[in-house]
XYZ file of C-alpha atoms in Angstrom:
610
model
C -18.257 -7.645 -8.263
C -15.056 -6.234 -9.332
C -12.215 -5.300 -6.737
C -12.453 -1.390 -7.983
C -16.256 -2.089 -6.836
C -15.265 -3.548 -4.164
C -12.977 -1.003 -2.754
C -15.456 1.561 -3.622
C -18.156 0.443 -1.733
C -16.161 0.246 1.269
C -14.767 3.676 1.251
C -18.182 4.737 0.398
C -19.984 2.861 3.116
C -18.070 4.288 6.163
C -17.574 7.556 4.578
C -21.097 7.991 4.780
C -21.141 6.508 8.387
C -18.622 9.468 9.670
C -15.063 8.288 8.541
C -12.546 10.173 6.785
C -10.750 8.651 4.124
C -7.042 8.720 4.120
C -4.476 7.426 1.563
C -2.252 4.425 1.782
C 0.795 4.505 3.506
C 4.063 3.643 2.150
C 5.182 -0.031 2.334
C 8.233 1.087 3.978
C 7.349 2.355 7.509
C 8.607 5.650 8.558
C 10.887 5.554 11.839
C 9.844 1.710 12.468
C 13.120 -0.424 13.756
C 10.711 -3.618 14.416
C 9.551 -4.743 10.913
C 10.646 -4.492 7.396
C 7.300 -3.596 5.839
C 3.800 -2.591 6.396
C 2.133 -5.547 7.187
C -0.856 -4.394 8.523
C -3.592 -1.697 8.117
C -3.157 -0.364 11.834
C 0.658 -0.374 11.305
C 0.839 3.445 10.489
C -1.838 4.235 12.833
C 0.064 2.958 15.667
C 0.701 6.371 17.368
C -2.887 7.586 17.160
C -4.046 4.093 18.736
C -2.225 4.795 21.350
C -3.470 8.460 22.009
C -2.095 11.171 19.838
C -4.767 13.036 17.702
C -4.995 12.534 14.186
C -5.606 15.315 11.689
C -8.363 13.963 10.008
C -10.248 12.955 13.450
C -11.317 9.968 15.317
C -12.870 7.611 12.594
C -10.681 7.135 9.349
C -11.159 4.525 6.727
C -8.376 3.282 4.062
C -7.273 0.665 1.767
C -3.974 -0.137 3.112
C -1.185 -1.473 0.775
C 0.799 -4.499 2.810
C 3.519 -7.091 2.517
C 3.999 -9.965 4.307
C 6.917 -12.434 3.630
C 6.906 -14.751 6.520
C 4.429 -17.397 4.779
C 6.636 -16.893 1.265
C 6.840 -20.738 1.032
C 2.975 -21.021 1.128
C 2.396 -19.000 -2.133
C 0.934 -20.719 -4.615
C -1.992 -21.978 -2.358
C -5.568 -20.706 -2.455
C -5.223 -17.841 -0.549
C -1.879 -16.537 0.126
C -0.447 -13.704 -1.189
C 2.962 -11.535 -0.749
C 1.084 -8.327 -1.333
C -2.454 -7.379 -0.353
C -4.822 -4.654 0.010
C -6.124 -4.418 3.448
C -9.467 -2.504 3.566
C -9.801 -0.881 7.076
C -11.694 1.463 9.385
C -10.711 2.888 12.707
C -12.331 4.591 16.417
C -9.709 6.100 17.613
C -10.836 6.624 20.955
C -13.980 7.788 19.554
C -16.500 8.947 22.390
C -19.501 8.377 21.172
C -22.162 7.140 17.701
C -23.579 10.324 16.795
C -26.117 8.738 14.806
C -27.316 6.571 17.677
C -25.858 3.369 16.728
C -24.672 1.747 19.853
C -24.082 2.952 23.275
C -21.554 5.568 24.651
C -18.838 5.012 22.364
C -18.077 3.889 19.053
C -16.507 0.472 20.352
C -17.841 -2.940 20.072
C -21.218 -2.458 18.674
C -20.970 -0.067 16.363
C -17.872 -1.983 14.642
C -19.566 -5.315 14.873
C -23.040 -3.893 13.159
C -21.108 -1.994 10.393
C -19.233 -5.063 9.758
C -22.145 -7.119 9.540
C -24.286 -4.650 7.304
C -21.353 -4.274 4.987
C -20.790 -8.081 4.175
C -24.753 -8.074 3.727
C -26.376 -5.378 2.994
C -27.300 -5.911 -1.480
C -27.522 -2.163 -1.056
C -24.886 -0.514 0.451
C -22.708 -3.402 1.056
C -21.393 -6.744 -0.535
C -24.582 -8.625 -0.411
C -23.406 -11.800 0.750
C -25.405 -14.532 2.245
C -25.441 -14.111 6.334
C -26.324 -18.401 6.001
C -22.705 -18.967 5.085
C -21.150 -16.747 7.629
C -19.333 -18.110 10.803
C -18.166 -16.080 13.584
C -15.198 -16.489 16.068
C -14.597 -14.644 19.164
C -12.135 -14.551 21.818
C -12.531 -17.396 24.710
C -10.862 -15.385 27.321
C -7.925 -16.588 29.427
C -8.074 -14.774 32.899
C -7.988 -16.940 36.138
C -11.699 -16.582 36.633
C -12.644 -18.575 33.085
C -13.253 -22.355 33.640
C -10.565 -24.376 32.411
C -13.146 -26.267 30.629
C -13.780 -23.341 28.422
C -10.392 -22.884 26.950
C -9.537 -24.811 24.205
C -5.623 -23.633 23.626
C -2.717 -25.001 25.416
C -1.580 -23.376 28.459
C 1.451 -22.235 26.766
C -0.271 -19.426 25.608
C 0.056 -15.871 25.329
C -1.578 -14.825 28.547
C -3.500 -11.669 28.323
C -5.713 -11.662 31.791
C -8.601 -10.376 29.927
C -12.034 -12.208 30.230
C -14.140 -14.236 27.508
C -15.799 -12.098 25.277
C -19.364 -12.967 25.839
C -20.547 -9.194 24.555
C -19.198 -9.555 21.118
C -21.012 -12.662 21.065
C -24.475 -11.327 22.497
C -23.985 -8.538 19.569
C -23.550 -11.388 16.915
C -27.155 -12.944 18.484
C -28.783 -9.675 18.063
C -27.997 -9.480 14.491
C -29.080 -13.050 13.772
C -26.163 -15.069 14.122
C -27.280 -18.213 15.657
C -25.063 -18.988 18.815
C -24.061 -22.581 17.371
C -22.371 -20.486 14.579
C -20.072 -18.534 17.257
C -16.843 -20.143 18.005
C -14.565 -19.553 21.452
C -11.001 -19.637 20.490
C -8.091 -19.041 22.692
C -5.506 -16.070 22.336
C -3.127 -18.071 19.438
C -6.596 -17.338 17.211
C -8.588 -14.628 18.474
C -5.976 -11.989 20.335
C -4.494 -9.534 17.570
C -1.265 -7.566 18.065
C 1.311 -6.058 15.501
C 4.329 -7.705 17.554
C 5.318 -7.928 21.275
C 4.844 -3.873 21.755
C 2.435 -1.512 20.804
C -1.740 -1.681 21.153
C -3.438 -5.112 21.212
C -6.894 -6.540 22.158
C -9.157 -9.565 21.546
C -10.657 -9.753 18.361
C -14.224 -11.042 16.560
C -13.431 -12.861 13.289
C -15.863 -13.503 10.333
C -15.546 -16.370 7.650
C -17.265 -17.246 4.859
C -18.627 -20.753 3.265
C -17.322 -21.271 -0.198
C -18.495 -24.864 -0.373
C -21.009 -25.500 -3.504
C -23.546 -27.164 -1.747
C -22.956 -25.178 1.841
C -21.576 -26.768 4.756
C -24.633 -25.825 7.591
C -24.109 -25.957 11.164
C -21.206 -27.340 12.824
C -19.919 -28.527 15.815
C -16.607 -26.681 17.183
C -14.633 -29.568 15.868
C -15.937 -29.698 12.665
C -15.419 -26.347 12.157
C -11.795 -26.563 12.824
C -11.506 -28.749 10.409
C -13.239 -26.718 7.750
C -11.083 -24.050 8.427
C -8.264 -26.408 7.729
C -9.494 -27.183 4.518
C -10.202 -23.541 3.572
C -13.650 -24.570 2.712
C -14.351 -21.374 5.212
C -12.159 -18.492 4.769
C -11.769 -15.935 7.015
C -12.979 -12.684 5.167
C -13.264 -9.980 8.241
C -11.567 -8.963 11.452
C -12.789 -6.537 14.265
C -9.896 -5.813 16.792
C -10.985 -3.937 19.670
C -7.800 -2.780 20.710
C -8.000 -1.438 24.584
C -4.949 -3.661 25.996
C -1.219 -2.520 25.706
C 1.969 -5.167 24.998
C 5.402 -4.507 26.336
C 8.320 -6.645 25.683
C 5.780 -9.665 24.707
C 3.276 -9.082 27.735
C -0.187 -7.529 28.107
C 0.471 -4.884 30.732
C -2.946 -3.637 31.094
C -5.143 -1.218 29.442
C -4.586 1.946 27.111
C -5.778 5.150 28.076
C -8.419 5.058 25.282
C -10.698 2.364 23.659
C -9.898 1.690 19.792
C -11.511 -0.573 17.123
C -9.236 -1.692 14.177
C -11.081 -3.152 11.850
C -9.167 -5.714 8.738
C -10.941 -7.130 5.172
C -8.361 -8.469 2.737
C -9.756 -7.049 -0.917
C -8.045 -10.426 -2.314
C -10.148 -12.781 -0.121
C -13.648 -10.822 -0.858
C -12.914 -10.880 -4.370
C -12.520 -14.492 -4.501
C -15.743 -14.621 -2.348
C -17.980 -12.368 -4.404
C -16.560 -13.361 -7.480
C -17.303 -17.074 -6.699
C -13.683 -18.361 -7.329
C -11.661 -20.858 -4.966
C -8.743 -18.951 -5.208
C -7.592 -15.827 -5.331
C -5.210 -16.121 -8.688
C -8.865 -16.967 -10.387
C -9.969 -13.455 -9.648
C -9.952 -10.061 -11.800
C -6.840 -9.014 -9.541
C -4.758 -11.959 -11.550
C -6.645 -13.187 -14.342
C -5.353 -10.876 -16.989
C -1.626 -11.764 -15.681
C -2.252 -15.765 -15.579
C -3.958 -15.711 -18.768
C -0.607 -13.797 -20.436
C 1.881 -16.627 -18.366
C -0.872 -19.424 -19.734
C -0.357 -18.039 -23.702
C 3.370 -17.603 -23.378
C 4.968 -20.394 -21.294
C 6.112 -23.891 -22.636
C 4.284 -26.107 -19.866
C 1.917 -25.118 -17.548
C 2.623 -25.540 -13.772
C 0.113 -24.087 -11.616
C 2.173 -23.685 -8.776
C 4.971 -21.711 -10.713
C 2.466 -19.904 -12.339
C 1.021 -18.518 -9.504
C 4.036 -17.607 -7.519
C 5.162 -15.415 -10.739
C 2.051 -13.476 -10.752
C 2.375 -12.817 -6.804
C 6.058 -11.732 -6.607
C 5.914 -9.789 -9.664
C 3.216 -8.076 -8.323
C 4.537 -7.574 -4.810
C 7.897 -6.244 -6.734
C 6.112 -3.596 -8.827
C 4.719 -2.267 -5.522
C 8.040 -2.303 -3.610
C 9.850 -0.401 -5.963
C 6.922 1.888 -6.472
C 7.695 2.751 -2.859
C 11.457 3.556 -3.160
C 12.770 0.044 -2.834
C 15.856 -1.288 -4.879
C 17.138 -4.888 -5.002
C 20.067 -5.264 -2.886
C 21.748 -7.550 -0.501
C 20.001 -6.021 2.611
C 16.761 -5.549 4.626
C 14.297 -4.529 2.335
C 16.051 -4.726 -0.997
C 17.218 -8.187 -0.159
C 13.453 -9.547 0.077
C 12.889 -7.392 -3.338
C 15.934 -9.065 -4.698
C 14.856 -12.503 -3.587
C 11.132 -12.409 -4.985
C 12.521 -11.000 -8.466
C 15.092 -13.944 -8.464
C 12.137 -16.390 -7.141
C 10.062 -15.553 -9.821
C 12.860 -15.457 -12.419
C 13.711 -19.259 -11.583
C 10.202 -20.496 -11.838
C 9.669 -18.460 -15.497
C 12.891 -20.219 -16.682
C 10.980 -23.643 -15.261
C 8.280 -23.066 -17.728
C 9.713 -21.261 -20.259
C 9.405 -17.647 -19.896
C 12.177 -14.813 -20.346
C 13.043 -11.978 -18.414
C 11.230 -10.137 -21.190
C 8.125 -11.733 -20.170
C 8.216 -10.992 -16.711
C 8.594 -7.310 -17.562
C 5.430 -7.504 -19.642
C 3.720 -8.469 -16.743
C 5.045 -5.651 -14.704
C 4.239 -3.420 -17.157
C 0.812 -4.718 -17.265
C 0.235 -4.212 -13.503
C 1.129 -0.619 -13.941
C -1.363 -0.371 -16.609
C -3.776 -2.354 -14.140
C -3.410 0.014 -11.045
C -2.706 3.368 -12.412
C -5.461 5.260 -11.362
C -5.380 3.519 -8.200
C -1.301 3.745 -7.221
C -0.479 5.964 -10.105
C 3.508 5.472 -8.542
C 2.798 1.682 -9.983
C 2.398 2.621 -13.189
C 5.311 5.003 -13.075
C 7.976 1.860 -11.198
C 7.269 0.089 -14.600
C 8.455 2.612 -17.204
C 11.878 1.686 -19.400
C 14.482 0.331 -17.673
C 12.930 -0.267 -14.570
C 14.464 -1.837 -11.514
C 12.568 -5.080 -12.203
C 13.733 -5.701 -15.821
C 17.757 -4.649 -14.758
C 17.569 -6.992 -11.670
C 16.405 -10.085 -14.235
C 18.890 -9.084 -16.685
C 21.622 -9.633 -13.934
C 20.003 -12.791 -12.440
C 19.208 -14.358 -15.866
C 23.506 -15.500 -16.259
C 23.922 -16.792 -12.841
C 20.133 -18.408 -13.454
C 21.874 -20.448 -16.300
C 24.807 -20.785 -14.465
C 22.657 -22.479 -11.386
C 20.894 -24.867 -13.746
C 23.860 -26.093 -15.446
C 25.286 -26.909 -11.622
C 22.101 -28.630 -10.620
C 22.784 -30.939 -13.820
C 25.852 -31.827 -12.335
C 24.536 -32.760 -9.268
C 25.911 -29.880 -6.923
C 24.908 -29.890 -3.515
C 21.240 -28.357 -2.553
C 22.909 -26.159 -0.047
C 25.381 -24.644 -2.557
C 22.367 -24.166 -4.771
C 20.445 -22.149 -2.290
C 23.088 -20.000 -0.842
C 25.035 -19.452 -3.951
C 22.690 -19.500 -6.664
C 19.427 -18.496 -4.986
C 17.580 -21.471 -5.652
C 14.608 -22.283 -3.235
C 15.095 -26.126 -1.664
C 11.516 -26.914 -2.883
C 12.629 -25.900 -6.548
C 15.335 -28.192 -5.865
C 13.395 -30.787 -4.742
C 11.238 -30.998 -7.567
C 13.624 -31.038 -10.316
C 15.572 -33.659 -8.121
C 12.306 -35.651 -7.809
C 12.021 -35.052 -12.075
C 15.260 -37.077 -12.182
C 14.533 -39.748 -9.916
C 17.277 -38.052 -7.446
C 15.785 -37.912 -3.366
C 17.509 -34.627 -1.159
C 18.235 -35.123 2.068
C 16.114 -32.669 3.676
C 17.486 -33.196 7.523
C 20.911 -32.744 6.541
C 20.052 -29.254 4.268
C 17.987 -28.110 6.986
C 20.848 -28.596 9.494
C 23.165 -26.645 6.679
C 20.780 -23.936 6.546
C 20.515 -23.783 10.268
C 23.987 -22.986 10.326
C 24.101 -20.373 7.798
C 21.750 -18.688 9.078
C 22.561 -18.321 12.612
C 26.005 -17.134 11.037
C 24.607 -14.495 8.973
C 22.502 -13.320 12.068
C 25.291 -12.899 14.498
C 27.075 -10.860 11.873
C 23.948 -8.864 11.408
C 23.276 -8.465 15.145
C 23.931 -5.139 15.826
C 22.404 -3.935 12.571
C 18.865 -2.520 12.712
C 15.820 -2.580 10.111
C 15.793 0.916 9.282
C 14.557 4.349 10.763
C 15.278 5.079 14.541
C 16.710 2.439 16.815
C 15.095 3.840 19.906
C 13.846 7.313 21.117
C 16.621 7.922 23.757
C 18.251 11.902 24.057
C 21.196 11.184 21.902
C 19.259 9.332 19.177
C 16.487 11.750 18.620
C 19.592 14.602 18.744
C 20.973 12.555 15.674
C 17.381 12.409 14.043
C 17.364 16.355 13.936
C 20.933 16.409 12.931
C 19.902 14.204 9.901
C 17.146 16.555 8.937
C 19.263 19.460 8.864
C 22.029 17.468 6.892
C 19.491 16.732 4.272
C 18.814 20.523 3.793
C 22.224 21.190 3.515
C 22.836 18.265 1.166
C 20.143 19.793 -0.845
C 21.632 23.152 -0.507
C 24.764 22.250 -1.668
C 24.231 19.587 -4.551
C 20.956 20.300 -5.720
C 16.745 19.985 -5.497
C 17.749 16.414 -7.272
C 18.792 15.363 -3.801
C 15.932 13.441 -1.287
C 16.346 10.548 1.308
C 16.675 7.165 0.138
C 16.759 5.579 3.369
C 18.158 6.321 7.469
C 18.932 4.290 10.239
C 19.656 5.769 13.953
C 21.448 4.640 16.559
C 22.642 6.219 19.773
C 26.070 6.095 18.096
C 25.675 7.628 14.506
C 23.597 7.971 11.939
C 23.629 6.604 8.599
C 21.791 8.194 5.908
C 21.036 7.269 2.334
C 20.398 9.872 -0.279
C 19.667 10.292 -4.089
C 22.767 11.218 -6.062
C 24.849 9.876 -8.791
C 28.691 10.461 -7.528
C 30.861 10.765 -5.106
C 30.367 14.147 -2.591
C 33.602 15.929 -2.605
C 35.219 16.759 0.964
C 35.076 20.181 0.530
C 31.113 20.078 -0.028
C 30.897 17.628 3.361
C 32.699 20.010 5.144
C 30.203 23.046 3.800
C 27.271 20.523 5.115
C 28.673 20.141 8.510
C 29.284 23.764 8.855
C 25.421 24.118 8.260
C 24.541 21.499 10.565
C 26.546 23.643 12.989
C 25.248 26.307 12.544
C 21.839 25.363 13.250
C 22.982 23.817 16.520
C 25.029 27.117 17.499
C 21.728 29.145 17.132
C 19.789 27.388 18.858
C 16.693 27.248 16.325
C 13.158 26.156 17.838
C 12.288 23.098 16.531
C 8.333 23.379 15.754
C 5.365 21.205 14.087
C 2.682 22.785 11.680
C -0.010 20.994 10.610
C -1.039 22.467 7.041
C -2.886 21.089 3.941
C -0.294 18.971 1.610
C -0.848 21.233 -1.110
C 0.326 23.915 0.823
C 3.203 22.229 2.055
C 4.216 21.365 -1.507
C 3.789 24.809 -2.860
C 6.281 26.061 0.039
C 8.954 23.786 -1.115
C 8.543 21.572 1.763
C 11.218 18.702 1.781
C 9.360 14.759 1.485
C 9.428 12.075 -0.548
C 6.349 9.955 -1.953
C 3.974 12.734 -1.351
C 1.089 10.471 -2.558
C 1.326 8.322 0.711
C 0.781 11.193 2.941
C -2.802 12.591 4.108
C -4.535 15.562 3.153
C -3.145 17.592 5.964
C 0.784 16.862 6.725
C 2.954 17.724 9.994
C 5.880 19.812 8.603
C 8.784 19.585 11.310
C 10.456 23.283 11.135
C 13.903 23.932 12.071
C 14.298 27.918 12.258
C 16.150 30.365 14.232
C 15.530 33.715 16.292
C 16.927 35.613 13.261
C 14.066 34.140 10.903
C 16.411 31.881 8.855
C 14.337 28.457 8.447
C 17.341 25.593 8.153
C 14.896 22.775 7.292
C 10.944 21.905 6.873
C 10.420 18.550 6.054
C 7.785 16.148 6.553
C 8.205 13.494 9.166
C 6.212 11.700 11.908
C 9.267 11.118 14.100
C 10.864 12.466 17.801
C 13.168 15.546 17.716
C 14.191 17.686 20.252
C 12.382 20.749 20.923
C 15.264 23.843 20.210
C 18.533 22.668 18.512
C 20.575 24.251 21.660
C 20.410 20.965 23.565
C 22.232 18.938 20.850
C 25.271 17.753 22.926
C 28.730 18.179 20.521
C 29.595 18.780 16.936
C 28.036 17.161 14.215
C 30.828 15.802 12.253
C 30.286 13.171 8.815
C 32.967 10.133 8.939
C 32.183 8.784 6.264
C 30.857 9.316 2.832
C 30.068 6.073 0.347
C 28.127 4.787 -2.502
C 25.040 2.671 -1.460
C 23.368 1.656 -4.576
C 22.974 2.606 -8.277
C 22.413 6.201 -7.896
C 22.274 6.565 -4.467
C 25.289 7.616 -1.803
C 25.391 6.770 1.674
C 26.996 9.301 4.694
C 27.728 7.995 8.361
C 28.133 10.907 10.910
C 28.627 11.456 14.690
C 28.080 14.001 17.240
C 31.285 14.090 19.176
């Protein structure tokens, strides 16, 4: 089964069961300073998991683009990728199952039954062998759980939640033997997006990849098979009924939610009978191209190139530019890491650009923005050309015996590559010394960036919300006085100031900034109503509503309107963040304090309320 067929079957299966299909959100989260990228399918849906009504209803399904770079050093093994697509379906406090499946609500029973049905059904699902399926559930860690039933260390997250016997019984009712259901601690079977937000116990499905089959396994044998990647996780049902705050589970949510996830790459690997994701149809044409043009085949280098260029293409498509900060820094690191590996096996920047173009063609009818991001003089080839000279210099420095710390921090050489190059020359790198130097370097870097946020709103305090509304008005003013080419390219709003990036090719004269200031302050003085209106996306576009990356929004969108009593509309823009209810409550005068270049084709403004 091809990856395209897996996507289509998944969406069709859950659409038939009352789920509305919603598009993937951007890889760059909106108004979420806690993360650089969208790392999970549920992340864009947090407000709705916490109780806000979703315009598409209480049952949703989609294929969400995700990027995770925390385990970047593991890229090259069989299952990890920095970019991946997460198939997910949700129940947002759905009170009942209209088709009679399950009990009084769409929760554990419906979620588990549908997961099993989709995985094993030959007619509507993936037709996997139930005899190769293994399941894990939450072992519980409330005080009533006997110590003999706890497998995790005592220092794990304390959830206060009971042993999930209910999920285990549902799995048994579907025919999964009790000895293939394993109870695991919160470190394994409790899911949350971070230190704050909705969370809960989960039930995970693993599939046997071995040729002969592993058969029945004890608890210890199963854990060993997981460690060897003889079994791989292919699905996760999270039962989100708890809330986490500042790293602690504080109680239950007002509604019970279901959040499921199945990685497309791993499903493709299983269904196409491969032992790694890089041999699937998602990568195989790229891998073949690299093999054809490289002078030397090194499997890990080939996989890193294929992975990193794919991720880079998707980041550029969602508006990320290579830079030394935040998302741009990660993109730059990925491109340069791919370039180093390419140099190692004899590929040039032109070859890497060709790979980017191949990805654009591969995904053009699924994610059109990816195709558009790989045109002539795209950001990837520009960055590769910039880095090529530095890369060659770095290799020369290595030949002269330059310290690995200098290579890493000055020339962007990953330590594992330095170690690999050194081994070929019979040189032993002092890794302990390197790690100590890097730790000191990182601490200094963090100290310098300690007061910087990752993007969006730092908090939802009164002053920050005021500045957020002012930022929308400022964008409208910039578009009025500079032209319709102006769009948001990034924002960072704290209680002290707003920092706003926008598309424009040259310095903005002070007289224009004064006009923009006056525009914002006029809207404040008039006491304009700030309202939210839901409307079809097509209608919003036709009305000239401002917004970037329209493809990431659902068919029905939230439009924030700033409108005076005399009928003057000062701003109409797509947004999902908090605003004042009336501009008359904004305290102080809006003042633009600085205008400067941010990156190629992007300007930056800093402004305050004083």
